[in-house]
Each structure stands twice: as structure tokens, then as C-alpha cells.
Short mmCIF file of C-alpha atoms in Angstrom, two decimals:
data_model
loop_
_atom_site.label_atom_id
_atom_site.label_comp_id
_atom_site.label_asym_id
_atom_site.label_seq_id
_atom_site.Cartn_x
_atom_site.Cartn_y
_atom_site.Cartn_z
CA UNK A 1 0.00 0.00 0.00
CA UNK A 2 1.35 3.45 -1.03
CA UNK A 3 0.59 6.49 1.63
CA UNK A 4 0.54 9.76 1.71
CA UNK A 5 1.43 11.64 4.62
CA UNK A 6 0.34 15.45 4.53
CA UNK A 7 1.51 17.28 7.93
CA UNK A 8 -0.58 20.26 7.22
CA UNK A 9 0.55 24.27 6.89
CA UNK A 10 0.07 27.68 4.98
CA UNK A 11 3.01 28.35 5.22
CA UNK A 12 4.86 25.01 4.41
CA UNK A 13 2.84 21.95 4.25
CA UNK A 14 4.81 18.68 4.34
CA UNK A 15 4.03 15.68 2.35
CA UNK A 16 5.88 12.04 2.74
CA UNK A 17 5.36 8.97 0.59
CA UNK A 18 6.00 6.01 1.82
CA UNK A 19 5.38 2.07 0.31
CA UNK A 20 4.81 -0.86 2.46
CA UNK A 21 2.74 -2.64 4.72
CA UNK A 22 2.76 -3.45 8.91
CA UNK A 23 6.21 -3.97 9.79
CA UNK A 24 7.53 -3.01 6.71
CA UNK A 25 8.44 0.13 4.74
CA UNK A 26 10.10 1.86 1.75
CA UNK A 27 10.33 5.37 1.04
CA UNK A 28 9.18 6.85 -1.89
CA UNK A 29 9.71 10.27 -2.08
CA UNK A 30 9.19 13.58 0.26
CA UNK A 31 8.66 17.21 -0.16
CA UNK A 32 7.08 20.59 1.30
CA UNK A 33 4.86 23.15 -0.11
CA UNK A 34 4.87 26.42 0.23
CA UNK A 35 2.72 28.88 -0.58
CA UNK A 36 3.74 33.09 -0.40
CA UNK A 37 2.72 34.77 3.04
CA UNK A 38 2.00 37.80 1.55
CA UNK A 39 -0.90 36.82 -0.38
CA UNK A 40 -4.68 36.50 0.96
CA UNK A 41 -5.37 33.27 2.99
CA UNK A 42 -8.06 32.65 0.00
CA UNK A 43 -5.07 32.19 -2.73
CA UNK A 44 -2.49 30.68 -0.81
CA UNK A 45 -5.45 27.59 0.07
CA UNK A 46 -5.96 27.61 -3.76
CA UNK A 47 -2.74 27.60 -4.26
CA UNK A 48 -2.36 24.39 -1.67
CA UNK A 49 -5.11 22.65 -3.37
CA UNK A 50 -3.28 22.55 -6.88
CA UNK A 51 -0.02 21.52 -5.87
CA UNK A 52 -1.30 18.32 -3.59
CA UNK A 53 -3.87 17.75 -6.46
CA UNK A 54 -0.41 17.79 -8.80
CA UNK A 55 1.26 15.33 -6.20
CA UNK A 56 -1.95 13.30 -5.93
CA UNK A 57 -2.65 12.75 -9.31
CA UNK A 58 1.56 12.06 -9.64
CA UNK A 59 1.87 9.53 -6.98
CA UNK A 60 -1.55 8.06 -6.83
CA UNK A 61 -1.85 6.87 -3.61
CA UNK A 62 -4.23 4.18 -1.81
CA UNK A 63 -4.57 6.00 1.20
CA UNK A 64 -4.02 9.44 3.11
CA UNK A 65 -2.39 10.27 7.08
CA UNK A 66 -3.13 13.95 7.76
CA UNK A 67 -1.83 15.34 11.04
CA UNK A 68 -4.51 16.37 13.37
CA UNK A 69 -4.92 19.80 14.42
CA UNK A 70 -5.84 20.32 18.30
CA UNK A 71 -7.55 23.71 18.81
CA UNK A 72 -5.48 23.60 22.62
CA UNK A 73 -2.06 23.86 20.65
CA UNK A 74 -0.56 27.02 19.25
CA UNK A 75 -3.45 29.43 19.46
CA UNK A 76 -2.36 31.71 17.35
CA UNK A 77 -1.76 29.66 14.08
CA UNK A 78 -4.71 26.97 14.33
CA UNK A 79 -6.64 28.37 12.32
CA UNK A 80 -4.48 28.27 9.30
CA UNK A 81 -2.91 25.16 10.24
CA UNK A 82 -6.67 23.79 10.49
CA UNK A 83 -7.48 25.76 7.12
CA UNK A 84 -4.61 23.50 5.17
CA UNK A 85 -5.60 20.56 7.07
CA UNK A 86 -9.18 20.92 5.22
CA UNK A 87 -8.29 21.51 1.92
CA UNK A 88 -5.83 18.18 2.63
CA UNK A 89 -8.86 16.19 3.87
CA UNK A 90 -10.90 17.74 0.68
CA UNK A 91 -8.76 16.69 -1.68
CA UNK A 92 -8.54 13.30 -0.38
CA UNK A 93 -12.04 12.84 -0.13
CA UNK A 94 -12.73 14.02 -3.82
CA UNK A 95 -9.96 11.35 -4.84
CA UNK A 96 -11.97 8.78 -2.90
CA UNK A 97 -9.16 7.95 -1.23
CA UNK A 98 -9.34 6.69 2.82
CA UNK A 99 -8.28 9.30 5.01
CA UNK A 100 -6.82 8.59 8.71
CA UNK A 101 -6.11 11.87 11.28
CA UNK A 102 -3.56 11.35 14.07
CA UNK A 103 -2.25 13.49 16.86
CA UNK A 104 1.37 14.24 17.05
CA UNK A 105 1.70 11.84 20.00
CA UNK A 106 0.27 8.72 17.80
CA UNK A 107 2.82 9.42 15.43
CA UNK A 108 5.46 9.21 17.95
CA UNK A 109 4.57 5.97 19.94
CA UNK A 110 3.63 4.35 16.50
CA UNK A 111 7.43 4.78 15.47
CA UNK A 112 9.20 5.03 18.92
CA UNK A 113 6.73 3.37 21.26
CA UNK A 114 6.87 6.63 22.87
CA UNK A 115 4.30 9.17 23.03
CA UNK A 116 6.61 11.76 24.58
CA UNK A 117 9.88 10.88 22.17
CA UNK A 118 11.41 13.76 21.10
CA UNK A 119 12.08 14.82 17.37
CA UNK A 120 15.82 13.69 17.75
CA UNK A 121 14.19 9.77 18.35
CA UNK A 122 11.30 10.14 16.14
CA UNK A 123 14.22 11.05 13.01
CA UNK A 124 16.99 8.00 14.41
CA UNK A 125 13.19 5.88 14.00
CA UNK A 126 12.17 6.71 10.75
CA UNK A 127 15.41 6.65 9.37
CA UNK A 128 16.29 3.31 10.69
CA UNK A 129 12.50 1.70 9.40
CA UNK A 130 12.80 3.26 6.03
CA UNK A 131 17.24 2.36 5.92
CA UNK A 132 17.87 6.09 5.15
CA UNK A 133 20.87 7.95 6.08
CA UNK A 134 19.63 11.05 7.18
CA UNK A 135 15.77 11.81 7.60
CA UNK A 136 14.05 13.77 4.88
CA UNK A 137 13.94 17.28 4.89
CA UNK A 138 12.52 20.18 5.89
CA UNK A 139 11.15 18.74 9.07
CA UNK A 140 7.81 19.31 7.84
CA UNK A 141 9.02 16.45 5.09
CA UNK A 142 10.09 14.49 7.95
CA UNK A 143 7.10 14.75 9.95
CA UNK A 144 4.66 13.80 7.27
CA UNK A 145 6.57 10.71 6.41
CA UNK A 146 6.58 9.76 10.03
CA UNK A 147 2.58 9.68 9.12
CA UNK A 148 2.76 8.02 6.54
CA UNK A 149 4.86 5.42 8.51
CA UNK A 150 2.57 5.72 11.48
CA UNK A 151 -0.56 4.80 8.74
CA UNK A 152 1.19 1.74 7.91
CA UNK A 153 1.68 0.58 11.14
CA UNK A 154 -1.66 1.53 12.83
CA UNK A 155 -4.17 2.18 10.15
CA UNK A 156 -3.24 -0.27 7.78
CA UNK A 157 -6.19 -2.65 8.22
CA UNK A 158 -8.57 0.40 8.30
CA UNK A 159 -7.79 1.63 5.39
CA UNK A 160 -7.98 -1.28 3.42
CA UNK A 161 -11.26 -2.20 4.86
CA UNK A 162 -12.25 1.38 3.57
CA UNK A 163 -10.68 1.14 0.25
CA UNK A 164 -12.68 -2.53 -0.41
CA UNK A 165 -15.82 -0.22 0.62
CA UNK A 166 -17.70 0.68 -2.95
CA UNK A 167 -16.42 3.47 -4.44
CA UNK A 168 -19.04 6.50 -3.67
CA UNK A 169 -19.64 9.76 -5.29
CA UNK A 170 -20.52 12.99 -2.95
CA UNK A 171 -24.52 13.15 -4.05
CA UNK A 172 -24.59 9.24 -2.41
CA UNK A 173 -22.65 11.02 0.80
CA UNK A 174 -25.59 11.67 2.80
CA UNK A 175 -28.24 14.36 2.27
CA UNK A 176 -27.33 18.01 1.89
CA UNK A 177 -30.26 20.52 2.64
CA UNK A 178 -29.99 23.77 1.01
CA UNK A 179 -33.02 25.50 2.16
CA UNK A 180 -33.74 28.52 0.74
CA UNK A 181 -35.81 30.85 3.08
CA UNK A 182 -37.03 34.27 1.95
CA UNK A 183 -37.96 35.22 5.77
CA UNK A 184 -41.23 36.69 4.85
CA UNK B 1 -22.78 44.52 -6.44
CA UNK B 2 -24.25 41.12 -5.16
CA UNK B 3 -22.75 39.85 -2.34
CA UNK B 4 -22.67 36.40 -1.00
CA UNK B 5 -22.06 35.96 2.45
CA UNK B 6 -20.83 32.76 4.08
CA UNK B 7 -21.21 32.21 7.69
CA UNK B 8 -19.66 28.78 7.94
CA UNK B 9 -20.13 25.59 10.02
CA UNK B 10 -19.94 21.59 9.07
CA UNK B 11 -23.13 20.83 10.18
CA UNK B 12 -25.06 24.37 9.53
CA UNK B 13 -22.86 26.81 6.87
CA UNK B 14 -25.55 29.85 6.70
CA UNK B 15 -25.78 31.54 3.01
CA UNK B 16 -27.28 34.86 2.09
CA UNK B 17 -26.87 36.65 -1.10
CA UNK B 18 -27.52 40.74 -0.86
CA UNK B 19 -27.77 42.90 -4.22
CA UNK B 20 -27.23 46.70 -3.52
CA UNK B 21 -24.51 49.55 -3.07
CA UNK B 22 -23.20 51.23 0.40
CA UNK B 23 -26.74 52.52 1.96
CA UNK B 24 -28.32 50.27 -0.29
CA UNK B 25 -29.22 46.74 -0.41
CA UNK B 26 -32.02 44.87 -1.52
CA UNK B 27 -32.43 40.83 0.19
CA UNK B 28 -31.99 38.32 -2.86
CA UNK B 29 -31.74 34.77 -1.12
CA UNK B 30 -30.19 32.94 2.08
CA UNK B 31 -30.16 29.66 3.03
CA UNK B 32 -28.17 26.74 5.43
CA UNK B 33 -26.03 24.01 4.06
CA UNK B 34 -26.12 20.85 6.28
CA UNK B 35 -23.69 18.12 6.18
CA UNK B 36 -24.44 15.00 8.11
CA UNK B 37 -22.51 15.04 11.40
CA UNK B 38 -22.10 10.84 11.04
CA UNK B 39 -20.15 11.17 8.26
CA UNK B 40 -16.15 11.68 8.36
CA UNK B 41 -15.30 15.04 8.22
CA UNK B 42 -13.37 14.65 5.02
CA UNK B 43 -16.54 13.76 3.13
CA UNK B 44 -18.75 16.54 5.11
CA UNK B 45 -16.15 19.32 3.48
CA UNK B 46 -16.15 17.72 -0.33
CA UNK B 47 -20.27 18.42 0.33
CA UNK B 48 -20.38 21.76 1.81
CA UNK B 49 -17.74 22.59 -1.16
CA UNK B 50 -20.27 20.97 -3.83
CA UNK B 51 -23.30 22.73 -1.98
CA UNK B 52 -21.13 26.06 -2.17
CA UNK B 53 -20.18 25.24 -6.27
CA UNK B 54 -23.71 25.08 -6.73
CA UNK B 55 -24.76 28.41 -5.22
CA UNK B 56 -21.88 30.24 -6.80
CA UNK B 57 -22.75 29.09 -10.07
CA UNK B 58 -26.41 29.74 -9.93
CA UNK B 59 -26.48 32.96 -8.13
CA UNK B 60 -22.99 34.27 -9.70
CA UNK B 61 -22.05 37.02 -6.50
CA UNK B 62 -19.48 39.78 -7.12
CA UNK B 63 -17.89 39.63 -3.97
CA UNK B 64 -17.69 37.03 -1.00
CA UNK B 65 -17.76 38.20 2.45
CA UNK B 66 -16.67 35.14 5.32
CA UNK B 67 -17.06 35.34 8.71
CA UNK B 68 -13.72 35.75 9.91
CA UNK B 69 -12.34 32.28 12.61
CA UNK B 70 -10.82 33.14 15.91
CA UNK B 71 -8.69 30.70 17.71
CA UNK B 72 -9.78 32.38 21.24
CA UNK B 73 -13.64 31.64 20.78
CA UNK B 74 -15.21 27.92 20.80
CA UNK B 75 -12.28 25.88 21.56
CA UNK B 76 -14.15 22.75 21.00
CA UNK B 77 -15.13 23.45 17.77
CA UNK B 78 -12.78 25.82 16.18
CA UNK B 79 -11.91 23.12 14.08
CA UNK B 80 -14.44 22.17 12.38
CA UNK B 81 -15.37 25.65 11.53
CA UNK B 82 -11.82 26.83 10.23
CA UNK B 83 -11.70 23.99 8.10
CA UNK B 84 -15.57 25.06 6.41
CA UNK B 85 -13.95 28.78 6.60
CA UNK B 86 -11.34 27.10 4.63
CA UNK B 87 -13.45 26.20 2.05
CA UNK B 88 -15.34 28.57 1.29
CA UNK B 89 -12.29 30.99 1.12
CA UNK B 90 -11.07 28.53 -1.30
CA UNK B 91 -14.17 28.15 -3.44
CA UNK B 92 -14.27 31.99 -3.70
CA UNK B 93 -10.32 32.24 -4.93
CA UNK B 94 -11.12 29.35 -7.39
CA UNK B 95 -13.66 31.82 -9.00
CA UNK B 96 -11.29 34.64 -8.92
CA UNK B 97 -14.07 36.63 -6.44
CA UNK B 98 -12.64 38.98 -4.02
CA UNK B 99 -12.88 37.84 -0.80
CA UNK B 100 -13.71 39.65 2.57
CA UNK B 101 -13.68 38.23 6.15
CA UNK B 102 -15.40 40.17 9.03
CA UNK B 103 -15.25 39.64 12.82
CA UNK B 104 -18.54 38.85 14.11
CA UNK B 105 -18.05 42.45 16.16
CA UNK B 106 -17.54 44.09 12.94
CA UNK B 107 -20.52 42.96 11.24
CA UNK B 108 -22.69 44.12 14.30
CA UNK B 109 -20.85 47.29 13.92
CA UNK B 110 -21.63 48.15 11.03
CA UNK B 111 -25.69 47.27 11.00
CA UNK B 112 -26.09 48.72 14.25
CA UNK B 113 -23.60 50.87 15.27
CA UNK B 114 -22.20 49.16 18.20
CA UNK B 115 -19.80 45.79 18.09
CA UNK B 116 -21.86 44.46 21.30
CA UNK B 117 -25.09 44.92 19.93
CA UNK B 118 -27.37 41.71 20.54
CA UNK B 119 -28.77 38.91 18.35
CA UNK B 120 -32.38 41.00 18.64
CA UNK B 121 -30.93 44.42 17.74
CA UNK B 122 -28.80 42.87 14.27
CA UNK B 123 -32.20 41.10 13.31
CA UNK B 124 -33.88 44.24 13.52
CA UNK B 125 -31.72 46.28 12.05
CA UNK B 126 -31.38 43.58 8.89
CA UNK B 127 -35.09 43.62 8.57
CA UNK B 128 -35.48 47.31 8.40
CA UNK B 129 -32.29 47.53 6.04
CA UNK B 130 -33.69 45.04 3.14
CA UNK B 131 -37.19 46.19 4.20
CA UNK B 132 -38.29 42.57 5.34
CA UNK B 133 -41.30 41.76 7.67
CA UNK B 134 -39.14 38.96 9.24
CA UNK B 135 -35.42 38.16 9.18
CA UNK B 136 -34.03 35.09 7.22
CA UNK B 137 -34.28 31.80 9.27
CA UNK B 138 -32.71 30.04 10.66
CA UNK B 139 -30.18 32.54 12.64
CA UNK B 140 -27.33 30.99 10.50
CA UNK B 141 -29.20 32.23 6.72
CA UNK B 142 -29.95 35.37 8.72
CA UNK B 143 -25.98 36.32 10.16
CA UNK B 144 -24.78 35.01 6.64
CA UNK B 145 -27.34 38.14 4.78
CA UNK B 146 -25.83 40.29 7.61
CA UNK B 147 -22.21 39.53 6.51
CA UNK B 148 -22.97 40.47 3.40
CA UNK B 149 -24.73 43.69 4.14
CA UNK B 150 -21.78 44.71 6.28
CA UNK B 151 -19.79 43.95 3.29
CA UNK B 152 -21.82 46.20 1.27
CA UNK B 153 -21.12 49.04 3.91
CA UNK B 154 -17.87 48.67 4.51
CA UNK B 155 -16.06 46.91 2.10
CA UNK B 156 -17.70 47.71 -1.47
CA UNK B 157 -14.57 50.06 -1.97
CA UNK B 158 -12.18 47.87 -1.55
CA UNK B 159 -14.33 45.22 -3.62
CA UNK B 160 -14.68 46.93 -6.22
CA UNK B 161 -10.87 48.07 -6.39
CA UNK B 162 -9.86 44.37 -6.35
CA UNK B 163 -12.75 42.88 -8.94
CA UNK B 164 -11.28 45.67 -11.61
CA UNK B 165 -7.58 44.47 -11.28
CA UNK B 166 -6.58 42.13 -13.85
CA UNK B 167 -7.94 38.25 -13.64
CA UNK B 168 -5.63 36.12 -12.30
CA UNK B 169 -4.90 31.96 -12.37
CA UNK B 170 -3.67 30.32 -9.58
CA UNK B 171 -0.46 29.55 -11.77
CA UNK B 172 0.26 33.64 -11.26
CA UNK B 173 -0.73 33.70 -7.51
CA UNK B 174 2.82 33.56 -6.70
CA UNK B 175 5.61 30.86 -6.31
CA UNK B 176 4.43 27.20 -5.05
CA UNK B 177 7.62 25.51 -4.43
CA UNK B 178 7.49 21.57 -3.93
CA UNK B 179 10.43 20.09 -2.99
CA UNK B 180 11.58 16.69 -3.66
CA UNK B 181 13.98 15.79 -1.32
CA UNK B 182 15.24 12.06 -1.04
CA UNK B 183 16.96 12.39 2.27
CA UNK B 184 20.14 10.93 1.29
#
């Protein structure tokens, strides 16, 4: 099973591949993207949805690890962070594709066995899984390969049972009510 | 100008379209988008973004005026409504509309006069601006036709400005870098 790992950002937004199954994986490729601060939060999103469309549609991938966003953590950028997160969990979904969230702390005790591991042990891990040298980078590369690790290891059988689930289309998603109310 | 304001939510994103000029506005439509809250919340955003497509095509707005996400307010479900935000900012971008976002403080501000008027006082003051017996229901329709009001007051200028500079693709929004990095 191929994953993608998208650790989620305005700013920079990594994404990790990563090949393999429970117990075993091979890494495919890594990057970040980046999008200009300077421009309106409405562009730069755009601008996030085309390039992981581009890797999506590159790569094809069975199945998708996006970092979950905590509204406790770092206050002051959530919002974006939980911005990018959505357009990573839309673009998913409109591939079809399974998507799995998990906290930071999964990540780490899926790789370490250790919740608290710092990002020292969580690189020495996923370099040693995936026989790498040196962990990808940015860290934001790093970090969403350690998902996509993290997605083999835990969410594996999840996302296969998913994936075997019939292929739906968003009208069959449930019911969507636009009402239209002229209040008089 | 017709304005489309978005006052967004996973499992209610309010809608309200207002036609008019600063001083003037006339009520066109509003509206709530539901997504089912069983469903994962990757699927829930591909619908609100299909329930959103729709509106934009049929109504065609000049402008799009959000309700601006604070991290400090509703820590449990911050979330969920940055990542509709999300959405429709990037909905709006992928039709090359200008976008606005207004604090909810703002908007009162600019209906009533004062950033701590109440729920009663906006309702009143919407109904006596678009000459209505009744304001839109439910509240969501109605804050999403006062969004766009306020942007009609405040931010037509600025609007306007930005819907006469040259169209722009997504491929000229700036530099998207995407780094492949291999780690070794």
C-alpha cells in the first residue's frame, strides 16, 4: 500500500510517501509546499489545493495520514494550520481515497513506542525503518513521512477495509439541505 | 454589487446573497447548508464545497464576504469551523471573487452601530435595512445576509478596487515551491 502523509501548513505543508505494509516500509519520495505569506489566505489555500492535487494525481496513492490539528495547541496559528488541514482532507475525499487523522503523539509511539519521544528519536526511527541515512527534509518532510509510517503501522487494516468499501460519489454522501428561506 | 455571504459551520454553513450599493441593499436569497454530522469530516467538506459550487454558479455574487475564525472563541469546535472557513475561502479564490472576512463584532458594527449589539438588535436592524417583515431563518441564513450587508457598507470600496484588477490563475498567484527531497 502506497501512503501519503500530509503534515498540514500555509506556510509550508509537508508531504511524505512512503510504500509498504505493517512492519515493513520503503520510502518513496518527500517534499514541502509552500505557498507566499504575503498573499490572501483565500489564494495561498488555492494555491495548496493545486499543488497536492499535482502530487496526488503524480503519486496516486491508496490512502491518506493527515496530522490532526488540536484547537489547545498554538493558538495563534490553528486556524491556518486547520485551514490547510481541510483543503488536505478535501482533496482526499474528492480522490476517494481513505483518510486517517492522528495526533502528534500517535505518530510518535507508533514509530518510537513513545508518546513523549522527542524529534531527535522520532528522526533515528524513521530513518532506521525506512534504511535512510539522514531523515528527509525540511522537518515538515520528515514529519509527514513519520505519518505516513505511522498509517502503515496503525491504520493499515482500516484503510484497506475502507478502500474494499464501494467506491461512492458525494450526491450518495448523505443528504445536503440547502433550504432557501425568503424570511417573509 | 451582489454579495454572498458565508457564515460557515460543518453541520449548519448559513448563506445569504444581498444585491445593492453602500446605503443600499435589496435581500436576494439565504439559506443553510447541512452536512451529516455521522459522516467523516473529510466527506462533510467535499459536500459543503459541492453545496457552495452550486450556489456560486447559480447565483454568480461579485464579492464574498466570510465570517472571519478566531482561535480564542469555541475551543471545542474551532476546528471544524476553520476547516468550512477554509473552504469557502477557497471556493471563492477558485472563481477569482474577491474575498472579505469580518469579525462577528464588525458585522454588528456596522448594521447597528455598536460591536456588542445583541442577536435582537442585528435582526432588527437587517429587517429594516432590506425592508423585510421577518429576518431570514434560521439565525445561521440570517448572520450570513448580515455579513454580506456589512460587506456592502464597509467593504464595497475595496471590492470593487480588487474585482477591476486584472484576472488572475492560480499559476500567477505567486511561487508554489514543492520540494523533492530524497533524504540521502
Amino acid at each position: 500500500m502506497l501512503v501519503f502523509g500530509i503534515d498540514p501548513g500555509l506556510t509550508r505543508c509537508g508531504v511524505g510517501l512512503v510504500r509498504g505494509s505493517p512492519g515493513r516500509a520503503e520510502f518513496v519520495d518527500a517534499g514541502v509546499i509552500r505557498t507566499p505569506t504575503d498573499l490572501p489566505v483565500a489564494r495561498r489555500l488555492l494555491l495548496l489545493e493545486t499543488a497536492l492535487e499535482d502530487w496526488l494525481e503524480k503519486t496516486q496513492p491508496e490512502a491518506v495520514a493527515v496530522e490532526q490539528v488540536f484547537a489547545q495547541h498554538n493558538l495563534m496559528t490553528v486556524v491556518g494550520v486547520a485551514q490547510a488541514a481541510g483543503v488536505a482532507l478535501l482533496v482526499a475525499a474528492r480522490h476517494g481515497l481513505p483518510v486517517a487523522s492522528y495526533t502528534p503523539s500517535a505518530v510518535k509511539a507508533a514509530i518510537t513506542g513513545s508518546g513523549r519521544a522527542d524529534k531527535a528519536q522520532v528522526g533515528t526511527m524513521v530513518c532506521r525503518v525506512l534504511r535512510l541515512e539522514a531523515a528527509p527534509r525540511p522537518a515538515d518532510a520528515a514529519d509527514a513521512v513519520a505519518l505516513a509510517i505511522c498509517h502503515l503501522w496503525r491504520g493499515g487494516a482500516e484503510a484497506r477495509l475502507a478502500a474494499a468499501a464501494p467506491a461512492v460519489r458525494p450526491a450518495s454522501w448523505g443528504r445536503v439541505v440547502a433550504q432557501s428561506k425568503a424570511g417573509r
